[in-house]
XYZ file of C-alpha atoms in Angstrom:
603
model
C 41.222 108.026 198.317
C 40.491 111.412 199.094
C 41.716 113.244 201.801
C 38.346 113.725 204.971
C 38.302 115.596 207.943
C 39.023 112.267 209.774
C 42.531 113.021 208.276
C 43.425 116.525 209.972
C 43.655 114.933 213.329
C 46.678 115.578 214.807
C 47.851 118.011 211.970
C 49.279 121.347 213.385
C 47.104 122.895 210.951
C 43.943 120.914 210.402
C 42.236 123.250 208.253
C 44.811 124.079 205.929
C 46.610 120.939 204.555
C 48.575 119.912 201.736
C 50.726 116.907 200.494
C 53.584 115.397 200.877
C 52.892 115.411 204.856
C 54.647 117.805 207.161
C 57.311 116.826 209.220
C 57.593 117.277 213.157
C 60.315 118.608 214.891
C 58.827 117.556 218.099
C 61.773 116.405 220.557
C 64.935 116.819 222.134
C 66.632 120.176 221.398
C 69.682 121.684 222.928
C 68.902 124.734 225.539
C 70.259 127.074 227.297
C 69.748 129.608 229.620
C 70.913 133.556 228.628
C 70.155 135.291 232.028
C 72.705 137.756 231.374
C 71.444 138.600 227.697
C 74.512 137.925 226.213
C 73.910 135.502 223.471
C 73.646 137.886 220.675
C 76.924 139.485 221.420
C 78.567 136.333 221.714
C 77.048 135.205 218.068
C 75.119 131.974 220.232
C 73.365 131.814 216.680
C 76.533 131.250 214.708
C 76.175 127.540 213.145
C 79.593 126.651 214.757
C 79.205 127.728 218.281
C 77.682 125.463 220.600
C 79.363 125.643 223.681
C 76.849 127.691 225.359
C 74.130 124.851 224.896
C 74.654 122.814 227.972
C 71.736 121.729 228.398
C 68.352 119.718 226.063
C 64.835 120.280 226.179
C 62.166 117.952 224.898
C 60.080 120.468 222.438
C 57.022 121.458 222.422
C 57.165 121.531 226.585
C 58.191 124.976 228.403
C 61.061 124.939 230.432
C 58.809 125.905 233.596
C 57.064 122.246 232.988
C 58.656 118.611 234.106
C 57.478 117.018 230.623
C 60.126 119.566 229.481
C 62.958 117.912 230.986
C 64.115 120.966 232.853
C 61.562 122.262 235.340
C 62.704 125.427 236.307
C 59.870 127.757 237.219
C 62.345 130.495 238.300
C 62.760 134.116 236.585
C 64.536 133.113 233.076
C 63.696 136.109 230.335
C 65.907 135.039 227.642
C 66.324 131.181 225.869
C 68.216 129.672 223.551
C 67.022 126.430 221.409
C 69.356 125.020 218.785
C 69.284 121.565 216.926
C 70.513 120.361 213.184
C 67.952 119.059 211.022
C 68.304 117.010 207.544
C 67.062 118.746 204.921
C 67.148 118.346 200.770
C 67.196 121.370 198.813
C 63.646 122.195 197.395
C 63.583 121.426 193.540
C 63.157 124.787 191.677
C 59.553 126.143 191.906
C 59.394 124.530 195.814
C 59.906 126.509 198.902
C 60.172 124.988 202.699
C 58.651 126.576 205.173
C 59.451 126.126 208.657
C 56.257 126.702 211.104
C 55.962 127.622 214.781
C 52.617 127.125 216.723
C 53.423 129.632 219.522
C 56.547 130.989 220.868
C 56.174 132.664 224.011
C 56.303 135.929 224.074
C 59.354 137.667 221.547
C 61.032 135.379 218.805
C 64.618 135.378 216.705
C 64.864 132.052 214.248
C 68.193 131.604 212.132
C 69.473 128.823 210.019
C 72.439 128.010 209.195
C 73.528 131.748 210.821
C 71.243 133.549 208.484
C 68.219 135.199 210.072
C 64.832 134.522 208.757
C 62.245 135.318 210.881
C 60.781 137.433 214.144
C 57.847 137.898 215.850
C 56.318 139.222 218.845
C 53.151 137.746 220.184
C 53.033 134.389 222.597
C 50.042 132.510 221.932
C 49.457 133.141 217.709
C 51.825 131.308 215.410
C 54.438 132.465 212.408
C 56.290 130.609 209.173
C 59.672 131.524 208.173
C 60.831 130.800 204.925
C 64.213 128.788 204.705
C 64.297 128.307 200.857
C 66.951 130.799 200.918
C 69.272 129.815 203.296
C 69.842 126.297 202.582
C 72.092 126.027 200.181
C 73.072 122.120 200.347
C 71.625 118.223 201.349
C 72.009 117.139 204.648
C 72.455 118.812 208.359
C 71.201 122.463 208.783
C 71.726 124.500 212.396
C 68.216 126.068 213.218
C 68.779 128.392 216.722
C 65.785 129.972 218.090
C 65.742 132.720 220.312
C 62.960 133.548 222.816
C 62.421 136.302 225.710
C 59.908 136.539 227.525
C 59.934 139.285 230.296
C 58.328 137.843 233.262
C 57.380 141.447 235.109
C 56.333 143.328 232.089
C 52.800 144.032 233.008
C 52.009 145.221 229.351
C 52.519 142.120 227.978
C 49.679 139.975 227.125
C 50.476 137.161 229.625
C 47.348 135.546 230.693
C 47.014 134.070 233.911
C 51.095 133.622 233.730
C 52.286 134.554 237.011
C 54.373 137.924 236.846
C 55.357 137.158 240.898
C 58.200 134.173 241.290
C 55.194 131.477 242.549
C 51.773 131.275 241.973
C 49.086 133.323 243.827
C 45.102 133.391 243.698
C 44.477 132.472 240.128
C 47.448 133.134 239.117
C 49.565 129.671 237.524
C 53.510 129.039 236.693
C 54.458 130.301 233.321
C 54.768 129.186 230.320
C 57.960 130.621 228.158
C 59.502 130.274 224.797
C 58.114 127.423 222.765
C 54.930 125.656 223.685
C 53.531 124.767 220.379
C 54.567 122.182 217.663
C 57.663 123.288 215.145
C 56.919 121.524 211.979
C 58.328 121.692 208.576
C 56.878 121.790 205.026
C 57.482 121.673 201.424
C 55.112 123.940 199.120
C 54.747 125.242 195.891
C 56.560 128.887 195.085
C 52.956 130.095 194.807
C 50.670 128.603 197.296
C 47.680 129.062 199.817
C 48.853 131.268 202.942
C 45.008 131.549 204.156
C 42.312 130.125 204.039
C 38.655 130.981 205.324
C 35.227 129.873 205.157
C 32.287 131.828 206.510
C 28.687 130.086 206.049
C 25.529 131.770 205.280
C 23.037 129.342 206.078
C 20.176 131.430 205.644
C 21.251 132.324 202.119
C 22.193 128.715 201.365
C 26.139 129.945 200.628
C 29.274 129.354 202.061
C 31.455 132.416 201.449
C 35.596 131.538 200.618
C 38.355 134.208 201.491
C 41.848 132.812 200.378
C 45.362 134.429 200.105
C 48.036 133.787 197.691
C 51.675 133.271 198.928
C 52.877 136.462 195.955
C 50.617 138.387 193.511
C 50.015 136.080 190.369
C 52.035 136.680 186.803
C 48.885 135.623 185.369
C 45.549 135.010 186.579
C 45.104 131.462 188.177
C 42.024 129.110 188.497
C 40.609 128.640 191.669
C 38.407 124.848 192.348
C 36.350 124.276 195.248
C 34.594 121.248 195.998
C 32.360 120.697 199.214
C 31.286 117.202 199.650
C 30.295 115.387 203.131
C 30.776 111.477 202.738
C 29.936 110.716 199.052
C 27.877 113.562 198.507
C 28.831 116.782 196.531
C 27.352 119.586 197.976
C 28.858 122.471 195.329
C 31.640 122.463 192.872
C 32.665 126.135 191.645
C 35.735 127.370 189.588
C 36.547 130.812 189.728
C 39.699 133.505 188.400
C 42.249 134.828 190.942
C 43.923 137.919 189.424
C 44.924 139.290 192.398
C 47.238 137.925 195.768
C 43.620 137.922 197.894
C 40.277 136.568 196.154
C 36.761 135.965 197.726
C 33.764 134.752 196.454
C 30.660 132.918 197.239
C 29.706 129.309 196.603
C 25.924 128.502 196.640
C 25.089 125.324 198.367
C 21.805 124.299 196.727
C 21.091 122.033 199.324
C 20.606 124.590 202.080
C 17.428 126.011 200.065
C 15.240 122.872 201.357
C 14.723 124.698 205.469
C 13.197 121.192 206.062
C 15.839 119.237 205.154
C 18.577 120.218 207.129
C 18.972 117.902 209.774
C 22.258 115.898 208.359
C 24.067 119.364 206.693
C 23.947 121.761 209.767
C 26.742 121.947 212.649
C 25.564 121.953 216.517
C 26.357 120.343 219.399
C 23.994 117.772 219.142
C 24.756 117.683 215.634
C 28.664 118.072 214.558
C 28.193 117.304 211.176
C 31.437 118.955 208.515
C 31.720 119.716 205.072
C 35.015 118.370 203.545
C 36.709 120.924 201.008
C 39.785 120.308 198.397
C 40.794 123.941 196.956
C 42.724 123.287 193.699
C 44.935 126.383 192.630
C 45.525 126.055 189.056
C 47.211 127.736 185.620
C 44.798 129.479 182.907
C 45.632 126.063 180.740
C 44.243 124.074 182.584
C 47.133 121.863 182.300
C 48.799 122.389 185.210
C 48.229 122.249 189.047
C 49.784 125.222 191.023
C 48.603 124.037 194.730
C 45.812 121.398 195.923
C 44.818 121.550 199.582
C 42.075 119.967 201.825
C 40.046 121.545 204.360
C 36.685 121.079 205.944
C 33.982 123.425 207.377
C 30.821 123.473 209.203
C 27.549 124.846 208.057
C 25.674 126.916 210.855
C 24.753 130.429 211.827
C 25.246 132.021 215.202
C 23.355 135.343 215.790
C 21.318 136.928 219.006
C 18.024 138.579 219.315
C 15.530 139.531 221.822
C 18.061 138.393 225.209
C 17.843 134.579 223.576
C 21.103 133.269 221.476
C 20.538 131.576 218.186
C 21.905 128.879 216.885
C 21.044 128.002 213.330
C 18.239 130.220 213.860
C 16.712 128.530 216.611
C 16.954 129.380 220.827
C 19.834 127.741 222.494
C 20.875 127.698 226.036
C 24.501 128.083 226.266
C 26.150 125.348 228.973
C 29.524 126.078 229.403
C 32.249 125.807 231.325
C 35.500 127.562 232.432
C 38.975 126.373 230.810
C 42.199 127.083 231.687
C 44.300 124.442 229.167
C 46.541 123.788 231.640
C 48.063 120.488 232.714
C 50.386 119.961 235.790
C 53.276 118.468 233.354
C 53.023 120.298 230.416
C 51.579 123.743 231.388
C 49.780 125.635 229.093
C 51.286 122.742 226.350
C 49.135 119.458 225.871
C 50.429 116.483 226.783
C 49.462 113.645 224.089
C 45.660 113.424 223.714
C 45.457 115.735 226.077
C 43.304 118.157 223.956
C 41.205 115.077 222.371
C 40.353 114.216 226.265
C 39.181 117.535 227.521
C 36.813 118.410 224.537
C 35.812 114.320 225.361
C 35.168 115.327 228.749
C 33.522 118.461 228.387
C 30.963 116.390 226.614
C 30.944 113.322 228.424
C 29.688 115.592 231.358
C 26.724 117.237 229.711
C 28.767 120.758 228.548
C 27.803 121.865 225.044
C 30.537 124.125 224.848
C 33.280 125.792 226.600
C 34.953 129.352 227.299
C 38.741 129.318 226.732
C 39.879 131.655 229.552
C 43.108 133.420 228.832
C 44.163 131.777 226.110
C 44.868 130.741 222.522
C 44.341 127.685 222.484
C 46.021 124.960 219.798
C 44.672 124.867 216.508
C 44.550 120.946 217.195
C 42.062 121.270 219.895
C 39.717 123.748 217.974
C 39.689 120.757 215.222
C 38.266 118.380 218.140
C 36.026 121.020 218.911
C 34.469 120.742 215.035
C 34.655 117.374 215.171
C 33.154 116.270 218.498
C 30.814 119.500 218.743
C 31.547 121.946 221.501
C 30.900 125.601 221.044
C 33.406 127.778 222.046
C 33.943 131.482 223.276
C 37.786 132.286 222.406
C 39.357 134.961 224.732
C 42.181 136.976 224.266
C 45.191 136.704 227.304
C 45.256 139.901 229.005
C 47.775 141.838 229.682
C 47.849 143.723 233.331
C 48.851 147.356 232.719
C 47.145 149.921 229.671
C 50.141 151.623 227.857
C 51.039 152.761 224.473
C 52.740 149.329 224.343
C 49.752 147.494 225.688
C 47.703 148.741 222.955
C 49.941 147.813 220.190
C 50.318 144.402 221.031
C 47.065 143.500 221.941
C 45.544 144.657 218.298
C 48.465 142.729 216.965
C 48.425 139.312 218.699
C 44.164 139.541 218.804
C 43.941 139.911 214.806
C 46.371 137.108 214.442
C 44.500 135.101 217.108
C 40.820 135.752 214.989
C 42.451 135.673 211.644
C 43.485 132.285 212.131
C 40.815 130.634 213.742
C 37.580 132.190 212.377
C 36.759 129.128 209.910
C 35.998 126.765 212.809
C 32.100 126.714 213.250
C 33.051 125.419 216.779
C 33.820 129.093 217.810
C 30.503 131.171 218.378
C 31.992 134.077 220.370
C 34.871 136.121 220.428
C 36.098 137.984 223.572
C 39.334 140.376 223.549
C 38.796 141.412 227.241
C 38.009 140.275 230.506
C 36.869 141.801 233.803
C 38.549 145.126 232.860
C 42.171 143.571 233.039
C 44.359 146.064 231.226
C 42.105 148.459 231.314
C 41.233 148.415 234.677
C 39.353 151.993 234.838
C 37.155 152.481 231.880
C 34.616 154.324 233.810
C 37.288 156.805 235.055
C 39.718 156.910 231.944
C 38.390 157.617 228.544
C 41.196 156.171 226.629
C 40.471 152.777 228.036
C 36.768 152.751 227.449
C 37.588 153.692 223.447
C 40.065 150.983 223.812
C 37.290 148.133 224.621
C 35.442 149.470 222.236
C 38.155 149.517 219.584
C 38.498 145.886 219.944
C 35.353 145.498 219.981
C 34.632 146.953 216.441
C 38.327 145.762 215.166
C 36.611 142.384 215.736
C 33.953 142.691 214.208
C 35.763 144.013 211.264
C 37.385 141.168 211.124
C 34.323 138.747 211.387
C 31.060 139.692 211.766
C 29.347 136.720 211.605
C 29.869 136.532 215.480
C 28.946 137.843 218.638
C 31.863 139.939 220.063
C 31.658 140.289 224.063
C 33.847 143.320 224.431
C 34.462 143.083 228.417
C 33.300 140.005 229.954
C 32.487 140.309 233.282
C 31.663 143.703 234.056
C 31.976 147.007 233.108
C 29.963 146.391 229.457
C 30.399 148.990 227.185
C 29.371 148.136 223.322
C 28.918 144.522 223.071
C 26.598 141.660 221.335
C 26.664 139.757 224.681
C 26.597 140.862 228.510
C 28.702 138.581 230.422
C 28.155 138.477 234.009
C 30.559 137.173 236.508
C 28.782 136.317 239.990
C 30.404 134.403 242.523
C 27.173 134.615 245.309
C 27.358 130.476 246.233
C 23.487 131.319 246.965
C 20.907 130.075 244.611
C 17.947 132.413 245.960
C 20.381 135.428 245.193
C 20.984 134.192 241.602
C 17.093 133.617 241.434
C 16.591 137.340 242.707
C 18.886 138.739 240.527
C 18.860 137.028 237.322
C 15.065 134.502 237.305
C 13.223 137.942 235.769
C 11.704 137.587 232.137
C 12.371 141.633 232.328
C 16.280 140.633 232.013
C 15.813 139.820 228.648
C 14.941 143.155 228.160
C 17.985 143.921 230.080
C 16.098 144.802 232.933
C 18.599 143.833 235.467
C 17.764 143.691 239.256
C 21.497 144.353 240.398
C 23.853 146.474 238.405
C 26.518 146.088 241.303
C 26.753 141.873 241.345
C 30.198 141.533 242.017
C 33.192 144.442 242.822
C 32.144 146.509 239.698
C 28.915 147.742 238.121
C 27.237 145.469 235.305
C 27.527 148.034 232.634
C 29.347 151.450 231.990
C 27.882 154.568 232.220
C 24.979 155.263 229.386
C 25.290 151.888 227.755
C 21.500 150.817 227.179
C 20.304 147.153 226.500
C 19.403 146.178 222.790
C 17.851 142.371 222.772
C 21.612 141.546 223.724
C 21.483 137.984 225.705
C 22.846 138.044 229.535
C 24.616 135.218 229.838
C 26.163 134.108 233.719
C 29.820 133.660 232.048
C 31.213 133.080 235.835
C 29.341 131.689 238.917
C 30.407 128.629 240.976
C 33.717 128.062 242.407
C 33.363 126.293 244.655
C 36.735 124.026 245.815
C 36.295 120.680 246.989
C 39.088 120.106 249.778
C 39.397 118.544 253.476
C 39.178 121.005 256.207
C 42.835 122.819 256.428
C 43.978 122.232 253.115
C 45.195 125.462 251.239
C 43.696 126.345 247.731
C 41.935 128.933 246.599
C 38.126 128.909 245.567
C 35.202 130.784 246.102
C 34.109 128.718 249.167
C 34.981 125.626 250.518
C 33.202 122.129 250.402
C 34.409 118.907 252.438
C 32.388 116.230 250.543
C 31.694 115.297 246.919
C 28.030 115.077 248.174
C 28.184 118.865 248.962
C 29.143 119.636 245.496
C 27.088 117.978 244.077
C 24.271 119.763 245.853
C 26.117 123.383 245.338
C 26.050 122.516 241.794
C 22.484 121.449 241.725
C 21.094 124.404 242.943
C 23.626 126.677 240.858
C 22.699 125.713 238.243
C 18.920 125.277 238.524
C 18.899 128.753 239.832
C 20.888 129.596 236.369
C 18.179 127.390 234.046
C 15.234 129.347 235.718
C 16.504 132.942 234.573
C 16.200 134.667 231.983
C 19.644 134.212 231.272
C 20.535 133.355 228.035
C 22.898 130.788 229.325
C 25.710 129.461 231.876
C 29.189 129.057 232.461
C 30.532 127.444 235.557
C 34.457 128.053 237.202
C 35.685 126.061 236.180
C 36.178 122.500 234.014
C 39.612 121.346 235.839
C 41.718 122.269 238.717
C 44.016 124.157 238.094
C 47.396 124.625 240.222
C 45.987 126.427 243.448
C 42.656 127.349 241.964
C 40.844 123.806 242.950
C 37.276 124.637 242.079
C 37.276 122.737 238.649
C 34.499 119.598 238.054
C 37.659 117.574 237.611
C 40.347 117.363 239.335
C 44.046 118.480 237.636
C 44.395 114.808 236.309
C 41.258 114.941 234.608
C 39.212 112.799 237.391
C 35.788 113.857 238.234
C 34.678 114.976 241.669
C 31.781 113.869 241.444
C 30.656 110.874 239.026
C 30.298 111.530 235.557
C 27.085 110.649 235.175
C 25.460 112.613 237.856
C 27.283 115.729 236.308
C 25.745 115.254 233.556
C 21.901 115.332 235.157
C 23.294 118.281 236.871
C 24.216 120.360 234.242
C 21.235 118.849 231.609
C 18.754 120.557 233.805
C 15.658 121.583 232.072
C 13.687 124.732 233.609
C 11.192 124.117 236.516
C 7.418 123.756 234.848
C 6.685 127.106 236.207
C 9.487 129.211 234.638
C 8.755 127.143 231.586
C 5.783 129.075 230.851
C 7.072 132.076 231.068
């Protein structure tokens, strides 16, 4: 039976995968602290020293969290992780690959002594290649390596505490690895990358894949798009180079009136499943074989009103951290399934994943379930040389991988000015935002980019507005114009910082309230930190109300409340840190389904 989305659950990689399945190395590890830094003089990598590894660790958890086994959320900059693993020598023309989802922040893998792999950059992922180094059946030493400087403010950190506890919004950290390790067995030449880009309109889906090495010869490439048991295109085409891209027509796209079961929305999460077959000029012979699956939709903006699929959609969002109180900025199991569950459950169509990169695995839920998604780069806290380098670095890694999802409909490599935190005032910080801005859309223009969410707007596709007034007639005065869509805007000072920089003009972009709310929900006394304090579920439930039915009746092109889950101190989420609602599901839901009052519908 062929291989369906249905099957990528749970895959580290569910857009990419091959047989025979990969293997987890999920579990207990040996650890050890290296506060002193001297690990690499003392060879702590060597396959025969193990002395220094006092301690175990239950992978993928950080050592900060209690699912880890450790829970230590003191200053530790440098760890060790070592365990043995059986492996069998690949046959000749096989190479093993050994994969890491995220290693926070700087990374050092050997095996068996030898190294074969680094990388800098905490929330993207990396593959080493052990083909090399083992040499014979049975028990190989694999020693990782991590650092992860907790005061260096030009590190892209997220809302990682850089202080020793928590403050304001500001959570434990998360160091070293918090993604799955996994191995896997692949052909000498096989697919490193993989993307599809749909073009609705032109009833096309557009295919961009890599090559692991630049072919001897040219090889075949066969794509097949199905959904259930029926073929939607089937094209064959030569790769004589390491990178080939091409377009597949989708002749069932042509019929606009017809669409209903091929598109991707909310409403609507319908995929496309894909096998790419990698084969020699013979025909005789098949090099690689992978599945895959897509979504067919369009995203694009125009006259202050987002489209989806060409059509008006009001964005309801909400704020979210990814962050559990066992597990950090790791999921616990089915925790990702449960919050893209609950997200819709409660009337969201989408969410905005604040300061972070979030797992691959949850992304697939987001396909599968339907929730659009904004994904935002972690910030770092102070603009250097440094700063610069690694945020283009870790933000095309962070696009590059996840661009093929359809649940993704924004991308957003800064907020509120952090690491840049004078753009008006400096001019090499105002280039910088827009740099990113423009590097993404290099990278994938088939999106809306929102180059400084919050405030301080410079060249962007969206205006992102963060407002914390907990009064609905200020929202209405501010925002419930029909001349904001022309980016009118009543109040270019809503919060600490002006709306836009200085000369940026308005051009159909939609405003979109990508912050208001806040509100915590706490007995009198208790400390947490919100933006305003309610006693009763009965009084958020009326907050919320009239939140968002000030946000509906706008001419915003959308919402996004703070914030889906408590979080640590910050205690304004809908649910609580365990994932219970405040108020009952249900009557979230009627909240946040609000249609526009009859008057502003007519406007």
């Amino acid at each position: 039976m062929p291989h369906t989305h249905l099957d990528a659950a749970g895959h580290p990689r569910p857009q990419l995968i091959r047989d025979p399945n990969w293997r987890d190395l999920s579990g207990t590890w040996e650890f050890a602290y290296d506060d002193a830094d001297r690990g690499r003089s003392e060879r702590w990598m060597a396959p025969d020293v193990s002395t220094p590894f006092t301690g175990t660790i239950t992978v993928p958890y950080p050592p900060e969290s209690k699912a880890s086994g450790i829970g230590d959320t003191g200053f530790h900059p440098v760890l060790w992780y070592r365990r043995t693993i059986e492996v069998t020598v690949p046959d000749p023309g096989r190479r093993l690959l050994l994969h890491f989802g995220a290693v926070d922040h700087r990374a050092e893998v050997w095996v068996n002594g030898h190294l074969v792999g680094r990388h800098e950059g905490g929330h993207t992922g990396f593959t080493c290649d052990l083909t090399d180094v083992v040499d014979h059946d049975g028990e190989q030493v694999l020693v990782v390596r991590a650092e992860d400087q907790p005061a260096d403010a030009a590190q892209p950190r997220g809302k990682q505490d850089w202080r020793p506890d928590p403050h304001v919004i500001w959570y434990h950290r998360t160091s070293g690895i918090w993604q799955p390790v996994w191995l896997e067995e692949v052909p000498d030449q096989h697919v490193t990358l993989l993307h599809w880009t749909p073009d609705v309109a032109h009833a096309r889906v557009r295919c961009q894949l890599h090559l692991s090495r630049w072919p001897r010869q040219p090889l075949y490439v066969t794509v097949r798009l199905t959904q259930g048991d029926r073929v939607l295109a089937e094209q064959r085409t030569l790769a004589d180079g390491q990178e080939t891209d091409f377009d597949i027509a989708v002749p069932a796209l042509r019929n606009a009136q017809d669409l209903d079961d091929l598109l991707w929305s909310p409403e609507h999460p319908h995929l496309v499943d894909a096998t790419v077959t990698i084969g020699d000029p013979a025909g005789d012979a098949t090099v690689d074989h992978i599945t895959s699956y897509l979504g067919l939709r369009d995203i694009g903006w125009s006259d202050g009103v987002f489209l989806l699929n060409h059509k008006p959609y009001f964005l309801r969002l909400a704020l979210q951290q990814g962050y559990w109180p066992d597990t950090h900025l790791s999921a616990p199991a089915d925790g990702l399934r449960r919050d893209a569950e609950l997200a819709k459950e409660m009337g969201l169509d989408g969410l905005r994943v604040h300061q972070k990169i979030e797992d691959p695995r949850f992304l697939y839920w987001a396909d599968r379930i339907g929730l659009m998604l904004w994904e935002e780069m972690p910030s770092a806290f102070a603009f250097s040389t440094r700063t610069v380098h690694r945020k283009i670095s870790e933000w095309t890694e962070a696009v590059t991988r996840d661009l093929s999802h359809p649940s993704i409909v924004a991308w957003v490599p800064v907020n509120e000015s952090w690491s840049v935190p004078n753009p008006a005032l400096v001019p090499a910080q105002r280039h910088f935002i827009d740099t990113l801005y423009h590097l993404t859309k290099t990278l994938d223009p088939s999106r809306p980019t929102v180059s400084n969410d919050g405030w301080e707007v410079s060249t962007s596709d969206i205006w992102g507005v963060h407002d914390y007034t907990q009064r609905a007639d200020v929202l209405r005065h501010r925002y419930g114009h029909s001349s904001l869509r022309s980016g009118r805007v009543v109040d270019l000072w809503p919060g600490a910082r002006r709306l836009t920089l200085p000369g940026v003009q308005h051009q159909g972009q939609p405003v979109v309230l990508s912050e208001f709310g806040g509100a915590t929900l706490a007995p009198a006394g208790t400390e947490s930190f919100g933006y305003d304090t309610l006693t009763t579920p009965q009084e958020l439930a009326d907050r919320l109300t009239a939140l968002v039915g000030a946000a509906v009746d706008s001419g915003l092109a959308g919402f996004c409340y703070t914030q889906l889950t408590d979080t640590e101190q910050e205690t304004n989420g809908l649910l609580t840190a365990d994932r219970k609602p405040k108020i009952p599901l249900s009557d979230l839901r009627s909240i946040l389904r609000q249609l526009p009052s009859a008057s502003q519908q007519t406007v």
